[in-house]
Amino acid sequence: MAELKAKKSSASSESCKDVPSLLTSFVDTLVDFTVSGHFLLPNIPLQTFYPPQDRLIAIGDVHGDLDKTKQSLRLANLIDQSDKWVGGSATVVQVGDVLDRGGDEIKILYFLEKLRREAARCGGTLITMHGNHEIMNVEGDFRYVTREGLDEFLNWAHWYRVGNRMKALCKGLENPKDPFEGLPPPLGGFQNVKKEFTEGFRARIAALRPDGPITARFLSKNVTVLVVGDSVFVHGGLLANHVSYGLERMNEEVREWVRGVKGRLAPEYCRGGNSVVWLRKFSDEFADRCDCSALQHVLETIPGAKRMIMGHTIQQFGINGACDERAIRIDVGMSKGCGDGLPEVLEINGNSGLRILTSNPLYQNKYKSPAQAGSREGVGFLEQGPRQVQVKA
């Protein structure tokens, strides 16, 4: 009997040795589909500089609102009614702040990753960026998390643990890493956190801390700064010292931090009011508060750069330009949890200039007179520039 059991154990071990990668892939795919409804395949490398694109679309902060995210993509005819990529060879940049203020954060991460891969198969490109809320969450700052956001991460944690238990059944596999290792116990482990939220906080930390499963899988693909043709993208803004430090260097260092190589806190240029994800010098809605000379100096230090496109600061009157349209501000506060504004996206078509695609039927009536527009610069960009296109989302 003992010999028979030994033979069975040996056979089981041998069979597992032959299929560890297959089993791991199957379990990960099962967990992915259960959590998000999507299947994902291998990763795509990071890139900082891209050549000019025939069609470039920029999407602002989406803050946990999957429906508004999809509406934005449909405005630019990038996805169909089945949520499949139909954007052909278009290049899309989402400038960060997927996390916080809503309950669809993980679903958006999976959805954008699915589109990234669909786009690549059609010759298109989807680029995701870090916002200040991605940086905050990886650091464990959850001030803007919603109850729905905690519930979504609890659901993820449940299925992730199920997947780990499935993997542990095969002796030929290395023990899966427990993402909760080192975290405070479920009860009494967090100060100033209500008891009913403790498990959600633990799940969120486990998923999003440096080298956490969600962080490593999705956020490690985000860039912090990006140059596409003559457009510079950043969530908050760039100063001269950021450029001299090195755009590629920043992207690489932030990715290393996200992957758990650089400690608990983000690099200094991602922290504080003058950091690349927090800066508001060029995004204030009133032009006289924008530091246009500093912006011009920054753009002059990046070869070929004509404009900086940024999110982070909600533009009450929609996407607009300041500093002679060298600063393009695209955060329209579209998320239900952060303004519930009507989606708008920026489109740049080769050398034909910029236009705004909007779902707002009253768009042309936003500025009835210069007096009502106040001292805001960017009115010319909105009213007299290339024609704005109203699209039903």
PDB file of C-alpha atoms in Angstrom, residues 55-316:
ATOM      1  CA  ARG A  55      -3.911  60.043 -35.714  1.00  0.00           C
ATOM      2  CA  LEU A  56      -3.259  60.740 -32.039  1.00  0.00           C
ATOM      3  CA  ILE A  57      -5.979  60.716 -29.360  1.00  0.00           C
ATOM      4  CA  ALA A  58      -5.504  61.979 -25.796  1.00  0.00           C
ATOM      5  CA  ILE A  59      -7.882  61.004 -22.970  1.00  0.00           C
ATOM      6  CA  GLY A  60      -7.909  62.666 -19.563  1.00  0.00           C
ATOM      7  CA  ASP A  61      -8.525  61.406 -16.026  1.00  0.00           C
ATOM      8  CA  VAL A  62     -11.168  58.649 -15.766  1.00  0.00           C
ATOM      9  CA  HIS A  63     -11.121  57.924 -11.994  1.00  0.00           C
ATOM     10  CA  GLY A  64     -12.748  54.522 -11.677  1.00  0.00           C
ATOM     11  CA  ASP A  65     -15.596  55.176 -14.129  1.00  0.00           C
ATOM     12  CA  LEU A  66     -15.624  52.404 -16.743  1.00  0.00           C
ATOM     13  CA  ASP A  67     -18.707  53.703 -18.535  1.00  0.00           C
ATOM     14  CA  LYS A  68     -17.204  57.165 -19.109  1.00  0.00           C
ATOM     15  CA  THR A  69     -13.933  55.539 -20.163  1.00  0.00           C
ATOM     16  CA  LYS A  70     -15.774  53.633 -22.884  1.00  0.00           C
ATOM     17  CA  GLN A  71     -17.737  56.732 -23.890  1.00  0.00           C
ATOM     18  CA  SER A  72     -14.456  58.586 -24.375  1.00  0.00           C
ATOM     19  CA  LEU A  73     -13.087  55.840 -26.587  1.00  0.00           C
ATOM     20  CA  ARG A  74     -16.287  55.769 -28.647  1.00  0.00           C
ATOM     21  CA  LEU A  75     -16.137  59.528 -29.178  1.00  0.00           C
ATOM     22  CA  ALA A  76     -12.999  58.938 -31.199  1.00  0.00           C
ATOM     23  CA  ASN A  77     -14.363  55.804 -32.929  1.00  0.00           C
ATOM     24  CA  LEU A  78     -11.746  53.660 -31.229  1.00  0.00           C
ATOM     25  CA  ILE A  79     -14.106  50.929 -29.976  1.00  0.00           C
ATOM     26  CA  ASP A  80     -17.391  49.573 -31.287  1.00  0.00           C
ATOM     27  CA  GLN A  81     -20.575  48.775 -29.363  1.00  0.00           C
ATOM     28  CA  SER A  82     -19.078  45.404 -28.411  1.00  0.00           C
ATOM     29  CA  ASP A  83     -16.091  47.205 -26.843  1.00  0.00           C
ATOM     30  CA  LYS A  84     -13.688  45.867 -29.462  1.00  0.00           C
ATOM     31  CA  TRP A  85     -10.864  47.970 -30.915  1.00  0.00           C
ATOM     32  CA  VAL A  86     -11.817  49.533 -34.267  1.00  0.00           C
ATOM     33  CA  GLY A  87      -9.296  52.370 -34.160  1.00  0.00           C
ATOM     34  CA  GLY A  88      -6.959  50.841 -36.731  1.00  0.00           C
ATOM     35  CA  SER A  89      -3.479  52.364 -36.516  1.00  0.00           C
ATOM     36  CA  ALA A  90      -4.458  55.220 -34.177  1.00  0.00           C
ATOM     37  CA  THR A  91      -2.282  56.040 -31.162  1.00  0.00           C
ATOM     38  CA  VAL A  92      -4.094  56.683 -27.870  1.00  0.00           C
ATOM     39  CA  VAL A  93      -2.637  58.218 -24.710  1.00  0.00           C
ATOM     40  CA  GLN A  94      -4.506  58.043 -21.398  1.00  0.00           C
ATOM     41  CA  VAL A  95      -2.777  60.539 -19.096  1.00  0.00           C
ATOM     42  CA  GLY A  96      -3.322  58.751 -15.769  1.00  0.00           C
ATOM     43  CA  ASP A  97      -5.636  58.832 -12.756  1.00  0.00           C
ATOM     44  CA  VAL A  98      -7.477  55.621 -13.495  1.00  0.00           C
ATOM     45  CA  LEU A  99      -7.490  54.934  -9.743  1.00  0.00           C
ATOM     46  CA  ASP A 100      -9.616  56.426  -6.911  1.00  0.00           C
ATOM     47  CA  ARG A 101     -13.027  58.116  -6.726  1.00  0.00           C
ATOM     48  CA  GLY A 102     -14.874  55.213  -8.427  1.00  0.00           C
ATOM     49  CA  GLY A 103     -15.619  51.520  -8.212  1.00  0.00           C
ATOM     50  CA  ASP A 104     -14.373  50.231 -11.596  1.00  0.00           C
ATOM     51  CA  GLU A 105     -10.643  50.697 -11.134  1.00  0.00           C
ATOM     52  CA  ILE A 106      -9.531  47.108 -11.726  1.00  0.00           C
ATOM     53  CA  LYS A 107     -12.045  46.686 -14.538  1.00  0.00           C
ATOM     54  CA  ILE A 108     -10.593  49.741 -16.311  1.00  0.00           C
ATOM     55  CA  LEU A 109      -7.040  48.430 -15.902  1.00  0.00           C
ATOM     56  CA  TYR A 110      -8.033  45.108 -17.461  1.00  0.00           C
ATOM     57  CA  PHE A 111     -10.072  46.821 -20.177  1.00  0.00           C
ATOM     58  CA  LEU A 112      -7.274  49.152 -21.225  1.00  0.00           C
ATOM     59  CA  GLU A 113      -4.834  46.249 -21.240  1.00  0.00           C
ATOM     60  CA  LYS A 114      -7.195  44.254 -23.473  1.00  0.00           C
ATOM     61  CA  LEU A 115      -7.443  47.212 -25.864  1.00  0.00           C
ATOM     62  CA  ARG A 116      -3.682  47.718 -25.803  1.00  0.00           C
ATOM     63  CA  ARG A 117      -3.233  44.231 -27.202  1.00  0.00           C
ATOM     64  CA  GLU A 118      -6.106  44.467 -29.687  1.00  0.00           C
ATOM     65  CA  ALA A 119      -4.723  47.778 -30.958  1.00  0.00           C
ATOM     66  CA  ALA A 120      -1.235  46.311 -31.380  1.00  0.00           C
ATOM     67  CA  ARG A 121      -2.623  43.563 -33.613  1.00  0.00           C
ATOM     68  CA  CYS A 122      -4.148  46.256 -35.866  1.00  0.00           C
ATOM     69  CA  GLY A 123      -1.048  48.445 -35.978  1.00  0.00           C
ATOM     70  CA  GLY A 124      -2.397  50.802 -33.297  1.00  0.00           C
ATOM     71  CA  THR A 125      -0.922  51.831 -29.956  1.00  0.00           C
ATOM     72  CA  LEU A 126      -2.504  52.452 -26.560  1.00  0.00           C
ATOM     73  CA  ILE A 127      -0.237  54.114 -23.991  1.00  0.00           C
ATOM     74  CA  THR A 128      -1.143  54.471 -20.311  1.00  0.00           C
ATOM     75  CA  MET A 129       0.470  56.922 -17.902  1.00  0.00           C
ATOM     76  CA  HIS A 130       0.923  57.433 -14.186  1.00  0.00           C
ATOM     77  CA  GLY A 131      -1.177  60.092 -12.510  1.00  0.00           C
ATOM     78  CA  ASN A 132      -0.754  61.331  -8.969  1.00  0.00           C
ATOM     79  CA  HIS A 133      -3.436  58.858  -7.838  1.00  0.00           C
ATOM     80  CA  GLU A 134      -1.493  55.873  -9.167  1.00  0.00           C
ATOM     81  CA  ILE A 135       1.561  57.099  -7.260  1.00  0.00           C
ATOM     82  CA  MET A 136      -0.496  57.688  -4.096  1.00  0.00           C
ATOM     83  CA  ASN A 137      -2.021  54.225  -4.163  1.00  0.00           C
ATOM     84  CA  VAL A 138       1.281  52.429  -4.661  1.00  0.00           C
ATOM     85  CA  GLU A 139       2.573  54.393  -1.656  1.00  0.00           C
ATOM     86  CA  GLY A 140      -0.479  53.270   0.343  1.00  0.00           C
ATOM     87  CA  ASP A 141      -2.263  56.642   0.393  1.00  0.00           C
ATOM     88  CA  PHE A 142      -5.952  55.762   0.079  1.00  0.00           C
ATOM     89  CA  ARG A 143      -7.570  59.104   0.937  1.00  0.00           C
ATOM     90  CA  TYR A 144      -9.702  59.113  -2.218  1.00  0.00           C
ATOM     91  CA  VAL A 145     -10.773  55.479  -2.265  1.00  0.00           C
ATOM     92  CA  THR A 146     -14.514  54.743  -2.348  1.00  0.00           C
ATOM     93  CA  ARG A 147     -16.418  51.942  -0.654  1.00  0.00           C
ATOM     94  CA  GLU A 148     -17.066  50.480  -4.113  1.00  0.00           C
ATOM     95  CA  GLY A 149     -13.354  50.623  -4.815  1.00  0.00           C
ATOM     96  CA  LEU A 150     -12.607  48.640  -1.672  1.00  0.00           C
ATOM     97  CA  ASP A 151     -15.266  46.080  -2.606  1.00  0.00           C
ATOM     98  CA  GLU A 152     -13.746  45.627  -6.050  1.00  0.00           C
ATOM     99  CA  PHE A 153     -10.343  44.891  -4.536  1.00  0.00           C
ATOM    100  CA  LEU A 154     -11.925  42.494  -2.040  1.00  0.00           C
ATOM    101  CA  ASN A 155     -13.409  40.571  -4.949  1.00  0.00           C
ATOM    102  CA  TRP A 156     -10.020  40.533  -6.675  1.00  0.00           C
ATOM    103  CA  ALA A 157      -8.336  39.258  -3.482  1.00  0.00           C
ATOM    104  CA  HIS A 158     -10.845  36.424  -3.144  1.00  0.00           C
ATOM    105  CA  TRP A 159     -10.229  35.154  -6.665  1.00  0.00           C
ATOM    106  CA  TYR A 160      -6.497  35.707  -6.488  1.00  0.00           C
ATOM    107  CA  ARG A 161      -6.352  33.493  -3.393  1.00  0.00           C
ATOM    108  CA  VAL A 162      -8.490  30.865  -5.147  1.00  0.00           C
ATOM    109  CA  GLY A 163      -5.967  30.889  -7.976  1.00  0.00           C
ATOM    110  CA  ASN A 164      -3.060  30.496  -5.559  1.00  0.00           C
ATOM    111  CA  ARG A 165      -4.749  27.545  -3.870  1.00  0.00           C
ATOM    112  CA  MET A 166      -5.235  25.897  -7.266  1.00  0.00           C
ATOM    113  CA  LYS A 167      -1.558  26.365  -8.091  1.00  0.00           C
ATOM    114  CA  ALA A 168      -0.535  24.959  -4.696  1.00  0.00           C
ATOM    115  CA  LEU A 169      -2.240  21.632  -5.556  1.00  0.00           C
ATOM    116  CA  CYS A 170       0.591  20.828  -7.963  1.00  0.00           C
ATOM    117  CA  LYS A 171       3.817  19.802  -6.237  1.00  0.00           C
ATOM    118  CA  GLY A 172       5.831  20.582  -9.364  1.00  0.00           C
ATOM    119  CA  LEU A 173       5.075  24.299  -8.991  1.00  0.00           C
ATOM    120  CA  GLU A 174       6.954  26.762  -6.825  1.00  0.00           C
ATOM    121  CA  ASN A 175       4.824  27.946  -3.916  1.00  0.00           C
ATOM    122  CA  PRO A 176       2.873  31.019  -5.110  1.00  0.00           C
ATOM    123  CA  LYS A 177       3.761  34.252  -3.341  1.00  0.00           C
ATOM    124  CA  ASP A 178       1.216  35.415  -0.768  1.00  0.00           C
ATOM    125  CA  PRO A 179       0.460  39.089  -1.559  1.00  0.00           C
ATOM    126  CA  PHE A 180      -0.752  39.571   2.042  1.00  0.00           C
ATOM    127  CA  GLU A 181       2.581  38.550   3.549  1.00  0.00           C
ATOM    128  CA  GLY A 182       3.837  41.131   6.042  1.00  0.00           C
ATOM    129  CA  LEU A 183       0.564  43.052   6.230  1.00  0.00           C
ATOM    130  CA  PRO A 184      -1.180  43.782   9.541  1.00  0.00           C
ATOM    131  CA  PRO A 185      -3.740  41.189  10.689  1.00  0.00           C
ATOM    132  CA  PRO A 186      -7.368  41.559   9.553  1.00  0.00           C
ATOM    133  CA  LEU A 187      -8.515  42.861  12.939  1.00  0.00           C
ATOM    134  CA  GLY A 188      -6.937  45.836  14.661  1.00  0.00           C
ATOM    135  CA  GLY A 189      -4.156  46.270  12.143  1.00  0.00           C
ATOM    136  CA  PHE A 190      -4.883  49.789  10.825  1.00  0.00           C
ATOM    137  CA  GLN A 191      -5.235  53.010  12.751  1.00  0.00           C
ATOM    138  CA  ASN A 192      -8.117  55.338  11.867  1.00  0.00           C
ATOM    139  CA  VAL A 193      -9.752  52.735   9.607  1.00  0.00           C
ATOM    140  CA  LYS A 194     -13.267  51.585  10.433  1.00  0.00           C
ATOM    141  CA  LYS A 195     -13.538  47.880  11.143  1.00  0.00           C
ATOM    142  CA  GLU A 196     -15.806  47.230   8.146  1.00  0.00           C
ATOM    143  CA  PHE A 197     -13.162  48.649   5.775  1.00  0.00           C
ATOM    144  CA  THR A 198     -10.149  46.798   7.166  1.00  0.00           C
ATOM    145  CA  GLU A 199     -10.297  43.826   4.805  1.00  0.00           C
ATOM    146  CA  GLY A 200     -10.729  46.144   1.824  1.00  0.00           C
ATOM    147  CA  PHE A 201      -7.681  48.142   2.884  1.00  0.00           C
ATOM    148  CA  ARG A 202      -5.639  44.967   3.249  1.00  0.00           C
ATOM    149  CA  ALA A 203      -6.696  43.781  -0.200  1.00  0.00           C
ATOM    150  CA  ARG A 204      -5.865  47.142  -1.767  1.00  0.00           C
ATOM    151  CA  ILE A 205      -2.425  47.291  -0.152  1.00  0.00           C
ATOM    152  CA  ALA A 206      -1.703  43.695  -1.160  1.00  0.00           C
ATOM    153  CA  ALA A 207      -2.637  44.436  -4.775  1.00  0.00           C
ATOM    154  CA  LEU A 208      -1.101  47.882  -5.191  1.00  0.00           C
ATOM    155  CA  ARG A 209       2.025  48.104  -3.033  1.00  0.00           C
ATOM    156  CA  PRO A 210       5.350  47.997  -4.909  1.00  0.00           C
ATOM    157  CA  ASP A 211       5.561  44.630  -6.694  1.00  0.00           C
ATOM    158  CA  GLY A 212       1.965  43.827  -5.739  1.00  0.00           C
ATOM    159  CA  PRO A 213       0.105  41.699  -8.294  1.00  0.00           C
ATOM    160  CA  ILE A 214      -1.958  44.547  -9.794  1.00  0.00           C
ATOM    161  CA  THR A 215       0.925  47.018  -9.607  1.00  0.00           C
ATOM    162  CA  ALA A 216       3.413  44.697 -11.269  1.00  0.00           C
ATOM    163  CA  ARG A 217       0.993  43.504 -13.905  1.00  0.00           C
ATOM    164  CA  PHE A 218      -0.603  46.776 -14.987  1.00  0.00           C
ATOM    165  CA  LEU A 219       1.010  49.878 -13.468  1.00  0.00           C
ATOM    166  CA  SER A 220       4.531  48.745 -14.366  1.00  0.00           C
ATOM    167  CA  LYS A 221       3.549  49.369 -18.006  1.00  0.00           C
ATOM    168  CA  ASN A 222       2.669  53.007 -17.363  1.00  0.00           C
ATOM    169  CA  VAL A 223       5.032  55.751 -18.451  1.00  0.00           C
ATOM    170  CA  THR A 224       5.477  58.881 -16.339  1.00  0.00           C
ATOM    171  CA  VAL A 225       6.453  61.188 -19.199  1.00  0.00           C
ATOM    172  CA  LEU A 226       5.977  60.697 -22.924  1.00  0.00           C
ATOM    173  CA  VAL A 227       6.836  62.423 -26.194  1.00  0.00           C
ATOM    174  CA  VAL A 228       4.818  61.644 -29.329  1.00  0.00           C
ATOM    175  CA  GLY A 229       5.989  63.688 -32.293  1.00  0.00           C
ATOM    176  CA  ASP A 230       5.818  67.342 -31.206  1.00  0.00           C
ATOM    177  CA  SER A 231       3.517  66.680 -28.208  1.00  0.00           C
ATOM    178  CA  VAL A 232       4.812  66.138 -24.674  1.00  0.00           C
ATOM    179  CA  PHE A 233       2.469  64.229 -22.350  1.00  0.00           C
ATOM    180  CA  VAL A 234       2.599  64.323 -18.564  1.00  0.00           C
ATOM    181  CA  HIS A 235      -0.073  64.107 -15.886  1.00  0.00           C
ATOM    182  CA  GLY A 236       0.781  67.282 -13.951  1.00  0.00           C
ATOM    183  CA  GLY A 237       3.570  69.106 -15.772  1.00  0.00           C
ATOM    184  CA  LEU A 238       7.281  69.212 -16.489  1.00  0.00           C
ATOM    185  CA  LEU A 239       9.844  71.715 -15.227  1.00  0.00           C
ATOM    186  CA  ALA A 240      13.313  72.331 -16.635  1.00  0.00           C
ATOM    187  CA  ASN A 241      14.970  70.309 -13.858  1.00  0.00           C
ATOM    188  CA  HIS A 242      12.793  67.300 -14.764  1.00  0.00           C
ATOM    189  CA  VAL A 243      13.904  67.433 -18.382  1.00  0.00           C
ATOM    190  CA  SER A 244      17.565  67.791 -17.440  1.00  0.00           C
ATOM    191  CA  TYR A 245      17.204  64.799 -15.119  1.00  0.00           C
ATOM    192  CA  GLY A 246      16.100  62.729 -18.128  1.00  0.00           C
ATOM    193  CA  LEU A 247      12.697  61.630 -19.374  1.00  0.00           C
ATOM    194  CA  GLU A 248      13.722  58.036 -20.070  1.00  0.00           C
ATOM    195  CA  ARG A 249      15.542  57.923 -16.752  1.00  0.00           C
ATOM    196  CA  MET A 250      12.393  58.956 -14.886  1.00  0.00           C
ATOM    197  CA  ASN A 251      10.292  56.364 -16.681  1.00  0.00           C
ATOM    198  CA  GLU A 252      12.769  53.621 -15.892  1.00  0.00           C
ATOM    199  CA  GLU A 253      13.187  54.601 -12.235  1.00  0.00           C
ATOM    200  CA  VAL A 254       9.441  54.819 -11.602  1.00  0.00           C
ATOM    201  CA  ARG A 255       8.975  51.418 -13.203  1.00  0.00           C
ATOM    202  CA  GLU A 256      11.717  49.986 -10.973  1.00  0.00           C
ATOM    203  CA  TRP A 257       9.976  51.486  -7.940  1.00  0.00           C
ATOM    204  CA  VAL A 258       6.630  50.029  -9.007  1.00  0.00           C
ATOM    205  CA  ARG A 259       8.313  46.651  -9.377  1.00  0.00           C
ATOM    206  CA  GLY A 260       9.574  46.813  -5.790  1.00  0.00           C
ATOM    207  CA  VAL A 261      13.230  47.610  -6.487  1.00  0.00           C
ATOM    208  CA  LYS A 262      13.357  51.178  -5.095  1.00  0.00           C
ATOM    209  CA  GLY A 263      11.704  51.031  -1.653  1.00  0.00           C
ATOM    210  CA  ARG A 264       8.267  52.078  -0.430  1.00  0.00           C
ATOM    211  CA  LEU A 265       8.160  55.738  -1.517  1.00  0.00           C
ATOM    212  CA  ALA A 266       8.106  57.035  -5.078  1.00  0.00           C
ATOM    213  CA  PRO A 267      11.051  59.000  -6.498  1.00  0.00           C
ATOM    214  CA  GLU A 268      11.168  62.620  -5.367  1.00  0.00           C
ATOM    215  CA  TYR A 269      10.115  63.991  -8.772  1.00  0.00           C
ATOM    216  CA  CYS A 270       6.763  62.194  -8.277  1.00  0.00           C
ATOM    217  CA  ARG A 271       6.115  63.731  -4.870  1.00  0.00           C
ATOM    218  CA  GLY A 272       5.098  67.248  -3.841  1.00  0.00           C
ATOM    219  CA  GLY A 273       3.506  70.223  -5.573  1.00  0.00           C
ATOM    220  CA  ASN A 274       6.282  70.715  -8.130  1.00  0.00           C
ATOM    221  CA  SER A 275       6.459  67.057  -9.150  1.00  0.00           C
ATOM    222  CA  VAL A 276       5.605  65.709 -12.594  1.00  0.00           C
ATOM    223  CA  VAL A 277       2.283  64.256 -11.408  1.00  0.00           C
ATOM    224  CA  TRP A 278       1.195  67.085  -9.076  1.00  0.00           C
ATOM    225  CA  LEU A 279       2.294  70.292 -10.850  1.00  0.00           C
ATOM    226  CA  ARG A 280      -0.429  72.820 -11.730  1.00  0.00           C
ATOM    227  CA  LYS A 281       1.677  75.713 -13.080  1.00  0.00           C
ATOM    228  CA  PHE A 282       0.355  75.199 -16.603  1.00  0.00           C
ATOM    229  CA  SER A 283      -3.126  73.817 -15.957  1.00  0.00           C
ATOM    230  CA  ASP A 284      -4.889  76.542 -13.986  1.00  0.00           C
ATOM    231  CA  GLU A 285      -8.107  77.477 -15.788  1.00  0.00           C
ATOM    232  CA  PHE A 286      -7.160  81.167 -15.682  1.00  0.00           C
ATOM    233  CA  ALA A 287      -4.376  81.957 -18.133  1.00  0.00           C
ATOM    234  CA  ASP A 288      -2.831  84.713 -16.019  1.00  0.00           C
ATOM    235  CA  ARG A 289      -2.019  82.093 -13.378  1.00  0.00           C
ATOM    236  CA  CYS A 290      -0.123  79.877 -15.824  1.00  0.00           C
ATOM    237  CA  ASP A 291       3.651  80.254 -15.936  1.00  0.00           C
ATOM    238  CA  CYS A 292       3.966  80.524 -19.712  1.00  0.00           C
ATOM    239  CA  SER A 293       7.632  81.552 -19.677  1.00  0.00           C
ATOM    240  CA  ALA A 294       8.561  78.456 -17.674  1.00  0.00           C
ATOM    241  CA  LEU A 295       6.536  76.316 -20.076  1.00  0.00           C
ATOM    242  CA  GLN A 296       8.232  77.812 -23.118  1.00  0.00           C
ATOM    243  CA  HIS A 297      11.649  77.181 -21.564  1.00  0.00           C
ATOM    244  CA  VAL A 298      10.759  73.546 -20.865  1.00  0.00           C
ATOM    245  CA  LEU A 299       9.498  72.940 -24.404  1.00  0.00           C
ATOM    246  CA  GLU A 300      12.649  74.502 -25.852  1.00  0.00           C
ATOM    247  CA  THR A 301      14.741  71.925 -24.000  1.00  0.00           C
ATOM    248  CA  ILE A 302      12.894  69.007 -25.667  1.00  0.00           C
ATOM    249  CA  PRO A 303      13.826  68.780 -29.352  1.00  0.00           C
ATOM    250  CA  GLY A 304      10.848  69.392 -31.628  1.00  0.00           C
ATOM    251  CA  ALA A 305       8.328  69.888 -28.804  1.00  0.00           C
ATOM    252  CA  LYS A 306       5.511  72.357 -29.518  1.00  0.00           C
ATOM    253  CA  ARG A 307       3.015  71.653 -26.758  1.00  0.00           C
ATOM    254  CA  MET A 308       2.522  69.982 -23.395  1.00  0.00           C
ATOM    255  CA  ILE A 309      -0.669  67.944 -22.928  1.00  0.00           C
ATOM    256  CA  MET A 310      -1.702  67.280 -19.335  1.00  0.00           C
ATOM    257  CA  GLY A 311      -4.549  66.186 -17.074  1.00  0.00           C
ATOM    258  CA  HIS A 312      -4.771  66.485 -13.269  1.00  0.00           C
ATOM    259  CA  THR A 313      -6.656  69.799 -13.037  1.00  0.00           C
ATOM    260  CA  ILE A 314     -10.342  69.757 -13.967  1.00  0.00           C
ATOM    261  CA  GLN A 315     -11.239  72.225 -16.713  1.00  0.00           C
ATOM    262  CA  GLN A 316     -14.772  73.385 -15.983  1.00  0.00           C
TER     263      GLN A 316
END
